Short mmCIF file of C-alpha atoms in Angstrom, two decimals:
data_model
loop_
_atom_site.label_atom_id
_atom_site.label_comp_id
_atom_site.label_asym_id
_atom_site.label_seq_id
_atom_site.Cartn_x
_atom_site.Cartn_y
_atom_site.Cartn_z
CA UNK A 1 37.56 3.85 -1.01
CA UNK A 2 34.03 2.80 -0.03
CA UNK A 3 33.84 -0.96 0.31
CA UNK A 4 30.08 -1.07 -0.31
CA UNK A 5 28.24 0.18 -3.38
CA UNK A 6 24.50 0.74 -3.00
CA UNK A 7 23.00 0.47 -6.48
CA UNK A 8 19.55 1.99 -7.07
CA UNK A 9 17.54 3.87 -9.67
CA UNK A 10 17.67 6.92 -7.39
CA UNK A 11 14.34 6.44 -5.63
CA UNK A 12 14.58 7.75 -2.06
CA UNK A 13 12.79 4.76 -0.55
CA UNK A 14 15.14 2.35 -2.30
CA UNK A 15 18.22 4.21 -1.13
CA UNK A 16 16.96 4.24 2.45
CA UNK A 17 16.75 0.44 2.51
CA UNK A 18 20.23 0.02 1.07
CA UNK A 19 21.68 2.49 3.57
CA UNK A 20 19.97 0.66 6.42
CA UNK A 21 21.66 -2.62 5.53
CA UNK A 22 25.03 -0.98 4.76
CA UNK A 23 25.06 0.80 8.12
CA UNK A 24 24.17 -2.42 9.92
CA UNK A 25 26.98 -4.28 8.12
CA UNK A 26 29.40 -1.52 9.10
CA UNK A 27 31.46 -0.97 5.93
CA UNK A 28 31.80 2.50 4.37
CA UNK A 29 29.41 2.92 1.45
CA UNK A 30 28.66 5.06 -1.57
CA UNK A 31 25.40 5.47 -3.50
CA UNK A 32 25.39 4.59 -7.19
CA UNK A 33 22.30 5.99 -8.90
CA UNK A 34 22.12 4.17 -12.20
CA UNK A 35 20.00 3.82 -15.32
CA UNK A 36 20.42 2.23 -18.75
CA UNK A 37 21.13 4.42 -21.77
CA UNK A 38 20.95 4.08 -25.53
CA UNK A 39 19.73 0.78 -27.00
CA UNK A 40 19.85 -0.85 -23.56
CA UNK A 41 16.70 1.09 -22.71
CA UNK A 42 14.86 -0.90 -25.36
CA UNK A 43 15.62 -4.22 -23.65
CA UNK A 44 13.16 -5.22 -20.89
CA UNK A 45 14.87 -5.09 -17.49
CA UNK A 46 14.36 -8.81 -16.88
CA UNK A 47 16.48 -9.62 -19.97
CA UNK A 48 19.26 -7.03 -19.58
CA UNK A 49 21.38 -9.42 -17.52
CA UNK A 50 21.88 -11.47 -20.71
CA UNK A 51 24.00 -8.66 -22.15
CA UNK A 52 27.73 -9.13 -21.35
CA UNK A 53 28.72 -7.43 -18.10
CA UNK A 54 31.07 -4.89 -19.70
CA UNK A 55 28.35 -4.01 -22.19
CA UNK A 56 25.88 -3.36 -19.40
CA UNK A 57 28.36 -1.06 -17.67
CA UNK A 58 29.17 0.90 -20.82
CA UNK A 59 25.47 1.25 -21.69
CA UNK A 60 24.64 2.84 -18.36
CA UNK A 61 24.62 6.20 -16.65
CA UNK A 62 25.66 6.72 -13.04
CA UNK A 63 26.23 9.62 -10.67
CA UNK A 64 29.80 8.31 -10.20
CA UNK A 65 31.91 5.92 -12.30
CA UNK A 66 31.18 2.20 -12.35
CA UNK A 67 34.85 1.29 -12.57
CA UNK A 68 37.66 -0.23 -10.49
CA UNK A 69 38.47 -0.34 -7.68
CA UNK A 70 35.45 -2.59 -7.38
CA UNK A 71 33.56 -2.85 -4.07
CA UNK A 72 33.76 -5.67 -1.60
CA UNK A 73 29.97 -5.65 -1.20
CA UNK A 74 27.29 -4.56 -3.66
CA UNK A 75 23.75 -3.98 -2.39
CA UNK A 76 21.02 -3.45 -4.97
CA UNK A 77 17.39 -2.57 -4.41
CA UNK A 78 14.52 -2.83 -6.87
CA UNK A 79 14.44 -4.75 -10.14
CA UNK A 80 15.83 -1.90 -12.28
CA UNK A 81 19.14 -2.06 -10.40
CA UNK A 82 19.56 -5.81 -10.94
CA UNK A 83 21.40 -5.90 -14.32
CA UNK A 84 24.08 -3.42 -13.28
CA UNK A 85 24.51 -4.89 -9.78
CA UNK A 86 25.10 -8.30 -11.38
CA UNK A 87 27.60 -6.77 -13.81
CA UNK A 88 29.54 -5.23 -10.90
CA UNK A 89 29.48 -8.56 -9.09
CA UNK A 90 30.69 -10.43 -12.17
CA UNK A 91 33.48 -7.99 -13.03
CA UNK A 92 34.79 -7.32 -9.54
CA UNK A 93 33.85 -10.42 -7.53
CA UNK A 94 31.80 -8.45 -4.98
CA UNK A 95 29.48 -10.22 -2.57
CA UNK A 96 26.08 -9.48 -4.07
CA UNK A 97 23.00 -8.71 -1.98
CA UNK A 98 19.64 -7.77 -3.44
CA UNK A 99 16.73 -6.31 -1.50
CA UNK A 100 13.18 -7.10 -2.69
CA UNK A 101 12.19 -9.58 -5.41
CA UNK A 102 14.90 -9.30 -8.11
CA UNK A 103 12.69 -10.82 -10.83
CA UNK A 104 15.59 -13.12 -11.72
CA UNK A 105 16.58 -16.47 -10.13
CA UNK A 106 17.73 -16.01 -6.54
CA UNK A 107 21.05 -17.83 -7.18
CA UNK A 108 22.22 -14.94 -9.38
CA UNK A 109 22.95 -13.20 -6.06
CA UNK A 110 24.78 -14.41 -2.96
CA UNK A 111 21.90 -13.26 -0.76
CA UNK A 112 18.40 -11.91 -1.37
CA UNK A 113 16.31 -10.16 1.29
CA UNK A 114 12.70 -10.17 0.12
CA UNK A 115 9.66 -9.04 2.11
CA UNK A 116 7.11 -11.74 2.79
CA UNK A 117 4.49 -9.97 0.65
CA UNK A 118 6.79 -10.39 -2.39
CA UNK A 119 6.26 -14.17 -2.14
CA UNK A 120 9.84 -14.89 -3.25
CA UNK A 121 11.69 -17.87 -1.80
CA UNK A 122 14.97 -19.72 -2.25
CA UNK A 123 17.81 -21.31 -0.28
CA UNK A 124 19.70 -17.99 -0.19
CA UNK A 125 16.62 -15.83 0.49
CA UNK A 126 15.95 -14.15 3.83
CA UNK A 127 12.28 -13.30 4.22
CA UNK A 128 11.73 -9.96 5.94
CA UNK A 129 8.55 -8.48 7.35
CA UNK A 130 8.11 -5.31 5.35
CA UNK A 131 11.04 -3.10 4.36
CA UNK A 132 14.43 -3.13 6.04
CA UNK A 133 14.97 0.24 7.70
CA UNK A 134 17.18 2.44 9.89
CA UNK A 135 14.73 3.11 12.73
CA UNK A 136 16.43 1.95 15.92
CA UNK A 137 15.88 2.79 19.56
CA UNK A 138 19.13 4.77 19.68
CA UNK A 139 18.31 6.85 16.60
CA UNK A 140 14.80 7.55 17.89
CA UNK A 141 16.09 8.62 21.30
CA UNK A 142 18.68 10.97 19.80
CA UNK A 143 16.22 12.57 17.36
CA UNK A 144 13.51 12.93 19.97
CA UNK A 145 15.79 14.51 22.56
CA UNK A 146 16.97 17.12 20.08
CA UNK A 147 13.47 18.15 18.98
CA UNK A 148 11.50 17.76 22.23
CA UNK A 149 12.09 21.33 23.53
CA UNK A 150 10.46 22.75 20.38
CA UNK A 151 7.13 21.07 21.16
CA UNK A 152 7.29 21.03 24.95
CA UNK A 153 4.07 23.02 25.21
CA UNK A 154 2.03 20.78 22.88
CA UNK A 155 -0.43 18.44 24.60
CA UNK A 156 -0.53 14.66 24.63
CA UNK A 157 -1.45 12.43 22.97
CA UNK A 158 0.80 13.50 20.15
CA UNK A 159 -0.38 12.01 16.88
CA UNK A 160 2.35 11.83 14.26
CA UNK A 161 1.12 11.83 10.66
CA UNK A 162 3.27 10.57 7.76
CA UNK A 163 1.95 11.75 4.41
CA UNK A 164 2.65 9.93 1.16
CA UNK A 165 1.58 11.08 -2.25
CA UNK A 166 1.32 10.38 -5.93
CA UNK A 167 2.49 7.04 -7.35
CA UNK A 168 1.56 4.66 -10.13
CA UNK A 169 -0.93 2.95 -7.83
CA UNK A 170 -2.26 5.80 -5.68
CA UNK A 171 -3.30 9.43 -5.89
CA UNK A 172 -3.49 12.04 -3.13
CA UNK A 173 -5.10 15.23 -4.48
CA UNK A 174 -5.88 18.33 -2.39
CA UNK A 175 -9.52 17.33 -1.90
CA UNK A 176 -8.41 14.07 -0.29
CA UNK A 177 -5.87 15.98 1.79
CA UNK A 178 -8.58 18.33 3.06
CA UNK A 179 -10.85 15.44 4.06
CA UNK A 180 -7.99 13.63 5.76
CA UNK A 181 -7.00 16.81 7.60
CA UNK A 182 -10.55 17.28 8.88
CA UNK A 183 -10.58 13.75 10.32
CA UNK A 184 -7.17 14.29 11.91
CA UNK A 185 -8.34 17.56 13.46
CA UNK A 186 -11.39 15.80 14.89
CA UNK A 187 -9.14 13.12 16.40
CA UNK A 188 -6.97 15.80 18.02
CA UNK A 189 -10.04 17.51 19.48
CA UNK A 190 -11.47 14.22 20.73
CA UNK A 191 -8.27 13.28 22.54
CA UNK A 192 -7.20 16.78 23.56
CA UNK A 193 -3.90 16.10 21.83
CA UNK A 194 -1.89 17.56 18.94
CA UNK A 195 -0.73 16.64 15.44
CA UNK A 196 2.87 16.32 14.19
CA UNK A 197 2.66 16.16 10.39
CA UNK A 198 5.46 15.57 7.89
CA UNK A 199 5.14 15.05 4.12
CA UNK A 200 7.24 12.89 1.81
CA UNK A 201 8.80 13.96 -1.46
CA UNK A 202 5.76 12.55 -3.25
CA UNK A 203 3.31 14.78 -1.37
CA UNK A 204 1.90 17.45 -3.66
CA UNK A 205 2.43 20.99 -2.28
CA UNK A 206 -1.25 21.81 -2.78
CA UNK A 207 -2.24 18.65 -0.92
CA UNK A 208 0.04 19.56 1.99
CA UNK A 209 -1.50 23.04 2.07
CA UNK A 210 -4.98 21.49 2.15
CA UNK A 211 -4.02 19.27 5.10
CA UNK A 212 -2.40 22.18 6.94
CA UNK A 213 -5.44 24.40 6.42
CA UNK A 214 -7.79 21.71 7.74
CA UNK A 215 -5.84 21.31 11.01
CA UNK A 216 -5.11 25.00 11.65
CA UNK A 217 -7.51 25.24 14.61
CA UNK A 218 -5.96 22.41 16.66
CA UNK A 219 -2.46 22.27 18.21
CA UNK A 220 -0.11 21.10 15.49
CA UNK A 221 3.23 21.25 13.72
CA UNK A 222 3.44 20.80 9.95
CA UNK A 223 6.91 20.50 8.49
CA UNK A 224 7.02 22.83 5.49
CA UNK A 225 10.22 21.57 3.92
CA UNK A 226 12.45 24.13 5.62
CA UNK A 227 15.55 22.69 7.26
CA UNK A 228 15.95 19.05 8.18
CA UNK A 229 12.89 16.82 8.06
CA UNK A 230 11.89 16.01 11.69
CA UNK A 231 10.68 12.58 10.53
CA UNK A 232 12.61 10.55 13.10
CA UNK A 233 11.87 13.08 15.85
CA UNK A 234 8.14 12.90 15.11
CA UNK A 235 8.28 9.10 15.27
CA UNK A 236 10.18 9.31 18.56
CA UNK A 237 7.83 11.82 20.17
CA UNK A 238 4.59 10.22 18.97
CA UNK A 239 2.03 8.54 21.17
CA UNK A 240 0.33 7.19 18.04
CA UNK A 241 1.17 7.28 14.33
CA UNK A 242 -1.08 7.62 11.28
CA UNK A 243 0.44 6.69 7.89
CA UNK A 244 -1.02 6.83 4.40
CA UNK A 245 -1.23 3.37 2.89
CA UNK A 246 0.94 4.01 -0.20
CA UNK A 247 4.39 3.42 1.32
CA UNK A 248 5.78 0.12 2.58
CA UNK A 249 8.83 2.01 3.85
CA UNK A 250 6.93 4.55 5.95
CA UNK A 251 4.60 1.94 7.42
CA UNK A 252 7.45 -0.41 8.32
CA UNK A 253 9.51 2.41 9.80
CA UNK A 254 6.51 3.50 11.87
CA UNK A 255 6.04 -0.04 13.17
CA UNK A 256 9.73 -0.10 14.06
CA UNK A 257 8.80 2.13 17.00
CA UNK A 258 6.40 -0.36 18.59
CA UNK A 259 3.84 2.45 18.91
CA UNK A 260 0.22 2.22 17.71
CA UNK A 261 0.20 2.64 13.92
CA UNK A 262 -2.96 3.45 11.99
CA UNK A 263 -3.26 3.21 8.20
CA UNK A 264 -5.09 5.88 6.20
CA UNK A 265 -6.61 4.55 2.95
CA UNK A 266 -5.98 6.37 -0.32
CA UNK A 267 -7.53 6.46 -3.76
CA UNK A 268 -6.06 3.61 -5.80
CA UNK A 269 -5.00 0.02 -5.30
CA UNK A 270 -1.92 -2.17 -5.34
CA UNK A 271 -2.22 -5.95 -4.96
CA UNK A 272 1.31 -6.10 -3.53
CA UNK A 273 0.60 -3.42 -0.92
CA UNK A 274 -2.74 -5.01 -0.10
CA UNK A 275 -0.92 -8.23 0.83
CA UNK A 276 1.54 -6.21 2.91
CA UNK A 277 -1.22 -4.45 4.86
CA UNK A 278 -3.07 -7.70 5.52
CA UNK A 279 0.11 -9.21 6.98
CA UNK A 280 0.75 -6.12 9.11
CA UNK A 281 -2.77 -6.25 10.53
CA UNK A 282 -2.48 -9.99 11.20
CA UNK A 283 0.76 -9.36 13.06
CA UNK A 284 -1.07 -6.81 15.20
CA UNK A 285 1.24 -3.96 14.21
CA UNK A 286 -1.32 -1.77 12.42
CA UNK A 287 -5.01 -0.95 12.40
CA UNK A 288 -7.17 0.97 9.92
CA UNK A 289 -7.51 4.67 10.73
CA UNK A 290 -11.16 5.43 11.39
CA UNK A 291 -10.74 8.78 13.11
CA UNK A 292 -9.75 7.43 16.53
CA UNK A 293 -6.46 6.46 18.15
CA UNK A 294 -6.20 4.05 21.06
CA UNK A 295 -3.14 2.40 22.59
CA UNK A 296 -2.18 -1.14 21.58
CA UNK A 297 1.00 -3.22 21.83
CA UNK A 298 3.07 -5.39 19.49
CA UNK A 299 6.72 -6.29 18.97
CA UNK A 300 8.53 -3.61 16.91
CA UNK A 301 9.11 -4.58 13.28
CA UNK A 302 12.76 -4.44 12.17
CA UNK A 303 14.50 -7.26 10.27
CA UNK A 304 17.55 -5.26 9.20
CA UNK A 305 19.92 -7.03 11.58
CA UNK A 306 18.68 -10.42 10.33
CA UNK A 307 19.92 -9.39 6.88
CA UNK A 308 23.17 -7.76 8.01
CA UNK A 309 24.38 -10.54 10.33
CA UNK A 310 24.98 -13.21 7.65
CA UNK A 311 26.70 -10.63 5.41
CA UNK A 312 29.12 -9.73 8.21
CA UNK A 313 29.76 -13.43 8.84
CA UNK A 314 30.62 -14.14 5.19
CA UNK A 315 32.84 -11.05 4.92
CA UNK A 316 34.66 -11.92 8.14
CA UNK A 317 33.58 -8.80 10.00
CA UNK A 318 33.25 -8.68 13.76
CA UNK A 319 29.89 -9.96 14.96
CA UNK A 320 27.59 -7.58 16.74
CA UNK A 321 25.80 -8.85 19.78
#
């Protein structure tokens, strides 16, 4: 049986962070996509932990049973996963790790990994720079080697573009996609390079079409959703990376490469993401995208091992060098 349960509300970005830590710890894992049901939905998330643990479990829905055998390690991400992760910890005695600000006292968990822009501190809190992620040198090399023959004829510099999309804080309509695509095309012409563009699940299809239409006259590849997303390959093969500002995950993963990362502004605003982008610029890992890409250096951003190492130590797992 999997010894790690990753508890999330099903958001792809949340799951990616949990998987990153679970893989670094090294125990087999399973995803538990959960949500409250019935009257529990009427209780604000920050108070649901006051309901007895068995009551929280019974008033929940999951893609697989929340029942014994309980896990050795439970990793939760995002505040909506907190009440059920705590119930699992209480009922089964699992070592409890939460990623991001849990919106409850830190001591409810054994360990909390919160990004610095969350401004959450405590004696059992590890402060990370951005999101924990799975982008490692080995994964990049493997993905890049497998995809490289498909773009062997495309010129350098290769500008990888990571597209976000609609969220509570930001919008990315087709008109914005067309304008962004025109600026990207101009950058490709200016440098004599090409564009490697991949959308996220939040990218509207009509926005992706608008971007693709705007870059049709310059060398490019746009992933259309067919087959496996070449996301890691595009990061590996990039000479520079442009990312829309709406995703902490995508920006942090891009900066995990150590390559120049440029941030494309979007319509909307998030105070939390604004703090994140200020910190990234101060670190020297990102610059605003103004239609040009130039080389610059910084230390790659990846704090996943800093989170995984103390978990392995507590669980008595072999240390990794």
